Amino acid sequence: MTVVGPFGLSVRDKALEADVQAGLSAVEHGLIAATKSDVPLVTDAAQHLVRAGGKRFRPLLTLLAAQFGDPHAPGVVPSAVVVELTHLATLYHDDVMDEADVRRGVPSANANWDNSVAVLTGDFLFARASHVLADLGPEAVRIQAEAFERLVTGQILETAGPRPEQDPIDHYLDVLAGKTGSLIAVSARFGGLMSGADERTVSVLTQFGERVGIAFQLADDVLDIASDGHESGKTPGTDLREGVATLPVLHLRARAARGGSAEDRALAELLAGDLDDDARHAEALAGLRAHPALQEARAYTVRCAEQARETLGPLPDCAAKDALAALCDAVVHRAG
């Protein structure tokens, strides 16, 4: 068993390991090439997060999905570059909206330069992703455009919040499907499509990508509360400080609303207040780490990952299918 890529996927097959390692190396070269500009500041800002590393979860999924066709087809690596560039662009914008100071263990672009540079760098990365995408054909452009629409809509839904009659947890899962699931679904879809896999296989891979993408984001939400920041590369409790109610918080609120304990209601009230104060933020983070709501969120993440694994059923048995199943295990492991 060999660990492949920054995400830490365990792969048992040597040929698959070699293919994926070579593919990820090609993706890195592609990312560096796509983020170069004649303007030194643009290059520095655009490569800031590329060089900081990252899990490369989306390119990894593209490369694994391509194993169900011709993994060396010319569009596979460029499509993996496209999804990672798109993801990186959203991170620059997210950090401005969240006023984040740290990303991937380094100062965020907005902290390193300013908000204007960060926003415009994100736009630059979107432009470069579109440039690479244009060479992959009109179908790829359409797929990416639809995913990007879902991504932005998910972000808007998060900002707007649930409708009065809508269950907050259902609303949150809809947000995740758009914000995160859409691009991860495209990552798997591109791998199948660019490799020439048959239509049924591409459909299964797309469904798998969406489901494992939601589990991936839920694991990130758990990490934001449970980790010390080394694994996530972000300051712990960032979502809490910004008032973003992730699944653990929503489970806590549901308990309090159902007439939970005095401790439930007190913690929910603390979380609803201003957490800019470091002492209040630390108290809220410690309270949520010790609360059963965090375990409920972990359990739901495990169920989502298992649903993703079940989606793989129709695919032919092979090393790539085993690796995709192992990806579900890796996602769950991140959630503890």
Short mmCIF file of C-alpha atoms in Angstrom, two decimals:
data_model
loop_
_atom_site.label_atom_id
_atom_site.label_comp_id
_atom_site.label_asym_id
_atom_site.label_seq_id
_atom_site.Cartn_x
_atom_site.Cartn_y
_atom_site.Cartn_z
CA MET A 1 0.00 0.00 0.00
CA THR A 2 1.41 3.38 -1.07
CA VAL A 3 0.22 6.86 -0.16
CA VAL A 4 -0.39 8.86 -3.34
CA GLY A 5 -0.64 12.63 -3.63
CA PRO A 6 -1.02 15.40 -1.06
CA PHE A 7 -4.48 14.12 -0.11
CA GLY A 8 -2.90 10.94 1.26
CA LEU A 9 -4.87 8.32 -0.67
CA SER A 10 -3.72 4.74 -0.12
CA VAL A 11 -3.25 2.86 -3.41
CA ARG A 12 -2.40 -0.85 -3.55
CA ASP A 13 -1.81 -1.23 -7.30
CA LYS A 14 1.68 -0.27 -8.52
CA ALA A 15 0.62 0.54 -12.09
CA LEU A 16 -2.20 2.77 -10.86
CA GLU A 17 0.14 4.41 -8.38
CA ALA A 18 2.62 5.24 -11.15
CA ASP A 19 -0.12 6.61 -13.41
CA VAL A 20 -1.62 8.82 -10.72
CA GLN A 21 1.75 10.10 -9.50
CA ALA A 22 2.74 10.99 -13.06
CA GLY A 23 -0.61 12.65 -13.61
CA LEU A 24 -0.38 14.73 -10.44
CA SER A 25 3.13 15.84 -11.39
CA ALA A 26 1.83 16.92 -14.81
CA VAL A 27 -1.02 18.80 -13.12
CA GLU A 28 1.47 20.71 -10.94
CA HIS A 29 3.44 21.75 -14.02
CA GLY A 30 0.18 22.77 -15.66
CA LEU A 31 -0.84 24.89 -12.68
CA ILE A 32 2.49 26.72 -12.63
CA ALA A 33 2.32 27.35 -16.39
CA ALA A 34 -1.28 28.58 -16.20
CA THR A 35 -0.54 31.04 -13.39
CA LYS A 36 2.37 32.81 -15.06
CA SER A 37 1.88 36.38 -16.24
CA ASP A 38 4.01 39.06 -17.87
CA VAL A 39 3.22 41.14 -14.76
CA PRO A 40 5.36 39.94 -11.82
CA LEU A 41 2.77 40.91 -9.19
CA VAL A 42 0.11 38.87 -10.97
CA THR A 43 2.40 35.85 -11.12
CA ASP A 44 3.33 36.17 -7.44
CA ALA A 45 -0.28 36.51 -6.34
CA ALA A 46 -1.62 33.80 -8.67
CA GLN A 47 1.04 31.29 -7.64
CA HIS A 48 0.77 32.14 -3.94
CA LEU A 49 -1.70 29.35 -3.13
CA VAL A 50 -0.46 27.01 -5.85
CA ARG A 51 2.97 26.91 -4.23
CA ALA A 52 1.44 26.64 -0.75
CA GLY A 53 0.30 23.16 -1.75
CA GLY A 54 -3.10 21.75 -0.93
CA LYS A 55 -4.85 18.42 -1.04
CA ARG A 56 -5.32 18.38 -4.85
CA PHE A 57 -8.47 16.35 -4.18
CA ARG A 58 -10.19 17.44 -7.38
CA PRO A 59 -7.32 16.64 -9.79
CA LEU A 60 -6.81 13.33 -8.00
CA LEU A 61 -10.46 12.46 -8.61
CA THR A 62 -10.16 13.43 -12.28
CA LEU A 63 -7.13 11.18 -12.72
CA LEU A 64 -8.79 8.23 -10.98
CA ALA A 65 -11.98 8.63 -13.01
CA ALA A 66 -9.91 8.66 -16.20
CA GLN A 67 -8.80 5.11 -15.42
CA PHE A 68 -12.18 3.90 -16.68
CA GLY A 69 -11.18 4.98 -20.18
CA ASP A 70 -7.80 5.97 -21.56
CA PRO A 71 -6.02 7.67 -18.65
CA HIS A 72 -3.41 9.08 -21.02
CA ALA A 73 -5.91 10.79 -23.33
CA PRO A 74 -4.77 14.36 -24.10
CA GLY A 75 -7.65 16.11 -22.33
CA VAL A 76 -7.28 14.41 -18.93
CA VAL A 77 -4.49 16.46 -17.36
CA PRO A 78 -5.73 19.83 -18.75
CA SER A 79 -9.22 19.15 -17.36
CA ALA A 80 -7.66 18.36 -13.96
CA VAL A 81 -5.81 21.69 -14.17
CA VAL A 82 -9.11 23.46 -14.96
CA VAL A 83 -10.93 22.15 -11.89
CA GLU A 84 -8.03 23.00 -9.57
CA LEU A 85 -7.65 26.51 -11.03
CA THR A 86 -11.37 27.07 -10.55
CA HIS A 87 -11.16 25.83 -6.97
CA LEU A 88 -8.17 28.05 -6.25
CA ALA A 89 -9.99 31.07 -7.65
CA THR A 90 -12.91 30.49 -5.27
CA LEU A 91 -10.47 30.33 -2.33
CA TYR A 92 -9.14 33.83 -3.10
CA HIS A 93 -12.71 35.15 -3.14
CA ASP A 94 -13.76 33.15 -0.05
CA ASP A 95 -10.88 34.55 1.98
CA VAL A 96 -11.94 38.11 1.14
CA MET A 97 -15.56 37.42 2.10
CA ASP A 98 -14.46 35.68 5.32
CA GLU A 99 -11.70 38.19 6.09
CA ALA A 100 -9.45 35.16 6.58
CA ASP A 101 -5.81 35.62 7.55
CA VAL A 102 -4.49 32.13 6.86
CA ARG A 103 -4.98 29.66 4.02
CA ARG A 104 -3.06 26.40 3.53
CA GLY A 105 -0.77 27.31 6.39
CA VAL A 106 0.40 30.59 4.83
CA PRO A 107 -0.97 34.15 4.95
CA SER A 108 -4.04 34.46 2.72
CA ALA A 109 -3.70 36.61 -0.40
CA ASN A 110 -5.85 39.36 1.10
CA ALA A 111 -3.62 39.40 4.19
CA ASN A 112 -0.44 39.25 2.13
CA TRP A 113 -1.53 42.02 -0.26
CA ASP A 114 -5.06 43.41 0.09
CA ASN A 115 -8.67 42.61 -0.79
CA SER A 116 -8.49 44.17 -4.25
CA VAL A 117 -5.45 42.14 -5.26
CA ALA A 118 -7.05 38.96 -3.88
CA VAL A 119 -10.34 39.46 -5.73
CA LEU A 120 -8.65 40.34 -9.00
CA THR A 121 -6.27 37.39 -8.67
CA GLY A 122 -9.26 35.11 -8.28
CA ASP A 123 -10.70 36.63 -11.45
CA PHE A 124 -7.36 36.08 -13.22
CA LEU A 125 -7.45 32.39 -12.25
CA PHE A 126 -11.01 32.04 -13.58
CA ALA A 127 -9.81 33.57 -16.84
CA ARG A 128 -6.86 31.19 -17.08
CA ALA A 129 -9.13 28.20 -16.32
CA SER A 130 -11.41 29.32 -19.17
CA HIS A 131 -8.42 29.60 -21.50
CA VAL A 132 -7.38 25.99 -20.80
CA LEU A 133 -11.00 24.86 -20.99
CA ALA A 134 -11.53 26.37 -24.45
CA ASP A 135 -9.14 23.80 -25.93
CA LEU A 136 -11.22 20.93 -24.49
CA GLY A 137 -14.28 21.62 -26.62
CA PRO A 138 -17.77 23.14 -26.30
CA GLU A 139 -19.18 20.27 -24.22
CA ALA A 140 -16.50 20.81 -21.56
CA VAL A 141 -17.19 24.55 -21.58
CA ARG A 142 -20.92 23.91 -21.06
CA ILE A 143 -20.31 21.46 -18.21
CA GLN A 144 -17.97 23.89 -16.46
CA ALA A 145 -20.39 26.79 -16.93
CA GLU A 146 -23.27 24.82 -15.40
CA ALA A 147 -21.12 23.78 -12.45
CA PHE A 148 -19.92 27.33 -11.91
CA GLU A 149 -23.52 28.56 -11.91
CA ARG A 150 -24.36 25.99 -9.23
CA LEU A 151 -21.28 26.97 -7.24
CA VAL A 152 -22.17 30.65 -7.21
CA THR A 153 -25.83 29.90 -6.49
CA GLY A 154 -24.76 27.80 -3.50
CA GLN A 155 -22.71 30.71 -2.20
CA ILE A 156 -25.66 33.07 -2.61
CA LEU A 157 -27.98 30.62 -0.84
CA GLU A 158 -25.52 30.46 2.06
CA THR A 159 -25.49 34.25 2.28
CA ALA A 160 -29.28 34.48 2.06
CA GLY A 161 -29.94 31.76 4.63
CA PRO A 162 -32.87 29.31 4.74
CA ARG A 163 -36.41 30.39 3.92
CA PRO A 164 -38.73 30.67 6.95
CA GLU A 165 -40.44 27.36 6.15
CA GLN A 166 -37.22 25.51 5.26
CA ASP A 167 -35.34 23.18 7.59
CA PRO A 168 -31.91 24.77 8.21
CA ILE A 169 -30.10 21.45 7.83
CA ASP A 170 -31.79 20.74 4.48
CA HIS A 171 -30.86 24.25 3.36
CA TYR A 172 -27.26 23.74 4.43
CA LEU A 173 -26.96 20.47 2.51
CA ASP A 174 -28.35 22.24 -0.58
CA VAL A 175 -25.66 24.89 -0.12
CA LEU A 176 -22.94 22.23 0.08
CA ALA A 177 -24.19 20.47 -3.03
CA GLY A 178 -23.79 23.73 -4.94
CA LYS A 179 -20.69 25.23 -3.33
CA THR A 180 -18.61 22.07 -3.15
CA GLY A 181 -20.38 19.09 -4.68
CA SER A 182 -20.83 20.70 -8.10
CA LEU A 183 -17.13 21.20 -8.89
CA ILE A 184 -16.08 17.85 -7.41
CA ALA A 185 -18.78 16.17 -9.52
CA VAL A 186 -17.29 17.88 -12.58
CA SER A 187 -13.83 16.68 -11.57
CA ALA A 188 -14.99 13.07 -11.82
CA ARG A 189 -17.11 13.77 -14.90
CA PHE A 190 -14.19 15.33 -16.76
CA GLY A 191 -12.00 12.33 -15.96
CA GLY A 192 -14.52 9.93 -17.43
CA LEU A 193 -15.44 12.16 -20.35
CA MET A 194 -11.92 13.12 -21.41
CA SER A 195 -10.74 9.51 -21.18
CA GLY A 196 -13.51 8.32 -23.52
CA ALA A 197 -15.40 6.24 -20.94
CA ASP A 198 -18.93 5.20 -21.93
CA GLU A 199 -21.91 7.38 -21.03
CA ARG A 200 -23.16 5.12 -18.22
CA THR A 201 -19.75 5.10 -16.57
CA VAL A 202 -19.46 8.89 -16.83
CA SER A 203 -22.89 9.20 -15.19
CA VAL A 204 -21.88 6.94 -12.27
CA LEU A 205 -18.62 8.82 -11.80
CA THR A 206 -20.47 12.15 -11.77
CA GLN A 207 -22.92 10.93 -9.12
CA PHE A 208 -20.03 9.59 -7.07
CA GLY A 209 -18.20 12.91 -7.33
CA GLU A 210 -21.18 14.86 -6.05
CA ARG A 211 -21.73 12.56 -3.09
CA VAL A 212 -18.11 12.24 -2.06
CA GLY A 213 -17.80 16.02 -2.53
CA ILE A 214 -20.53 16.67 0.02
CA ALA A 215 -18.88 14.23 2.45
CA PHE A 216 -15.55 15.97 1.82
CA GLN A 217 -17.00 19.38 2.75
CA LEU A 218 -18.76 17.99 5.81
CA ALA A 219 -15.42 16.56 6.94
CA ASP A 220 -13.89 20.01 6.45
CA ASP A 221 -16.63 21.49 8.63
CA VAL A 222 -15.82 19.01 11.39
CA LEU A 223 -12.11 19.78 11.00
CA ASP A 224 -12.78 23.50 11.34
CA ILE A 225 -14.00 22.80 14.86
CA ALA A 226 -12.07 19.72 15.92
CA SER A 227 -8.57 20.30 14.51
CA ASP A 228 -5.75 22.47 15.79
CA GLY A 229 -5.26 24.01 12.35
CA HIS A 230 -2.28 21.94 11.20
CA GLU A 231 -4.39 19.53 9.14
CA SER A 232 -6.86 22.05 7.74
CA GLY A 233 -4.28 24.77 7.09
CA LYS A 234 -6.74 27.34 8.41
CA THR A 235 -7.31 28.99 11.77
CA PRO A 236 -9.62 26.69 13.81
CA GLY A 237 -13.13 28.00 14.30
CA THR A 238 -13.03 30.31 11.26
CA ASP A 239 -16.64 29.45 10.39
CA LEU A 240 -17.73 30.13 13.97
CA ARG A 241 -16.08 33.53 14.01
CA GLU A 242 -17.68 34.45 10.69
CA GLY A 243 -21.11 33.32 11.87
CA VAL A 244 -21.34 30.48 9.32
CA ALA A 245 -23.59 27.80 10.80
CA THR A 246 -22.11 24.46 9.69
CA LEU A 247 -23.63 21.07 10.45
CA PRO A 248 -22.37 20.74 14.07
CA VAL A 249 -23.84 24.16 14.92
CA LEU A 250 -27.12 23.31 13.17
CA HIS A 251 -27.40 20.06 15.15
CA LEU A 252 -26.81 22.00 18.36
CA ARG A 253 -29.48 24.56 17.45
CA ALA A 254 -31.94 21.78 16.64
CA ARG A 255 -31.32 20.21 20.04
CA ALA A 256 -31.80 23.53 21.81
CA ALA A 257 -34.98 24.27 19.83
CA ARG A 258 -36.44 20.87 20.81
CA GLY A 259 -36.08 21.84 24.46
CA GLY A 260 -32.62 20.44 25.07
CA SER A 261 -30.63 20.85 28.23
CA ALA A 262 -29.70 24.17 29.80
CA GLU A 263 -26.16 23.57 28.55
CA ASP A 264 -27.47 23.14 24.98
CA ARG A 265 -29.35 26.42 25.13
CA ALA A 266 -26.47 28.29 26.75
CA LEU A 267 -23.99 27.12 24.10
CA ALA A 268 -26.44 27.91 21.29
CA GLU A 269 -26.87 31.41 22.73
CA LEU A 270 -23.10 31.87 22.96
CA LEU A 271 -22.68 30.79 19.32
CA ALA A 272 -25.39 33.20 18.22
CA GLY A 273 -23.51 36.13 19.76
CA ASP A 274 -20.49 38.12 18.66
CA LEU A 275 -17.48 35.82 18.55
CA ASP A 276 -14.95 38.44 17.48
CA ASP A 277 -13.77 38.50 21.08
CA ASP A 278 -11.01 35.88 21.39
CA ALA A 279 -12.12 34.68 24.82
CA ARG A 280 -15.74 34.16 23.72
CA HIS A 281 -14.56 32.47 20.54
CA ALA A 282 -12.31 30.09 22.50
CA GLU A 283 -15.16 29.29 24.89
CA ALA A 284 -17.55 28.57 22.02
CA LEU A 285 -15.00 26.40 20.22
CA ALA A 286 -14.24 24.38 23.35
CA GLY A 287 -17.94 23.95 24.10
CA LEU A 288 -18.73 22.69 20.61
CA ARG A 289 -15.75 20.32 20.61
CA ALA A 290 -17.13 18.65 23.74
CA HIS A 291 -20.76 18.61 22.58
CA PRO A 292 -22.59 15.58 21.11
CA ALA A 293 -23.56 17.75 18.12
CA LEU A 294 -20.01 17.36 16.80
CA GLN A 295 -20.34 13.57 16.96
CA GLU A 296 -23.68 13.78 15.16
CA ALA A 297 -22.00 15.73 12.37
CA ARG A 298 -19.21 13.15 12.19
CA ALA A 299 -21.76 10.31 11.98
CA TYR A 300 -23.61 12.06 9.15
CA THR A 301 -20.31 12.54 7.29
CA VAL A 302 -19.66 8.80 7.56
CA ARG A 303 -23.13 8.06 6.14
CA CYS A 304 -22.55 10.41 3.21
CA ALA A 305 -19.21 8.77 2.43
CA GLU A 306 -20.85 5.35 2.57
CA GLN A 307 -23.55 6.51 0.14
CA ALA A 308 -20.79 7.66 -2.20
CA ARG A 309 -19.14 4.24 -1.95
CA GLU A 310 -22.43 2.51 -2.79
CA THR A 311 -22.70 4.64 -5.94
CA LEU A 312 -19.61 2.85 -7.30
CA GLY A 313 -21.50 -0.47 -7.51
CA PRO A 314 -22.15 -0.48 -11.29
CA LEU A 315 -18.51 0.22 -12.17
CA PRO A 316 -16.31 -2.73 -13.21
CA ASP A 317 -14.08 -4.15 -10.50
CA CYS A 318 -10.56 -2.77 -10.92
CA ALA A 319 -7.79 -1.00 -9.05
CA ALA A 320 -9.30 2.41 -9.84
CA LYS A 321 -12.64 1.41 -8.33
CA ASP A 322 -10.84 0.22 -5.20
CA ALA A 323 -9.00 3.55 -5.05
CA LEU A 324 -12.25 5.51 -5.31
CA ALA A 325 -13.68 3.42 -2.45
CA ALA A 326 -10.50 4.16 -0.47
CA LEU A 327 -11.11 7.86 -1.17
CA CYS A 328 -14.34 7.54 0.83
CA ASP A 329 -12.36 6.06 3.73
CA ALA A 330 -9.82 8.91 3.51
CA VAL A 331 -12.62 11.50 3.66
CA VAL A 332 -14.10 9.87 6.75
CA HIS A 333 -10.67 9.64 8.39
CA ARG A 334 -10.29 13.41 8.06
CA ALA A 335 -13.49 13.84 10.06
CA GLY A 336 -12.07 11.70 12.86
#
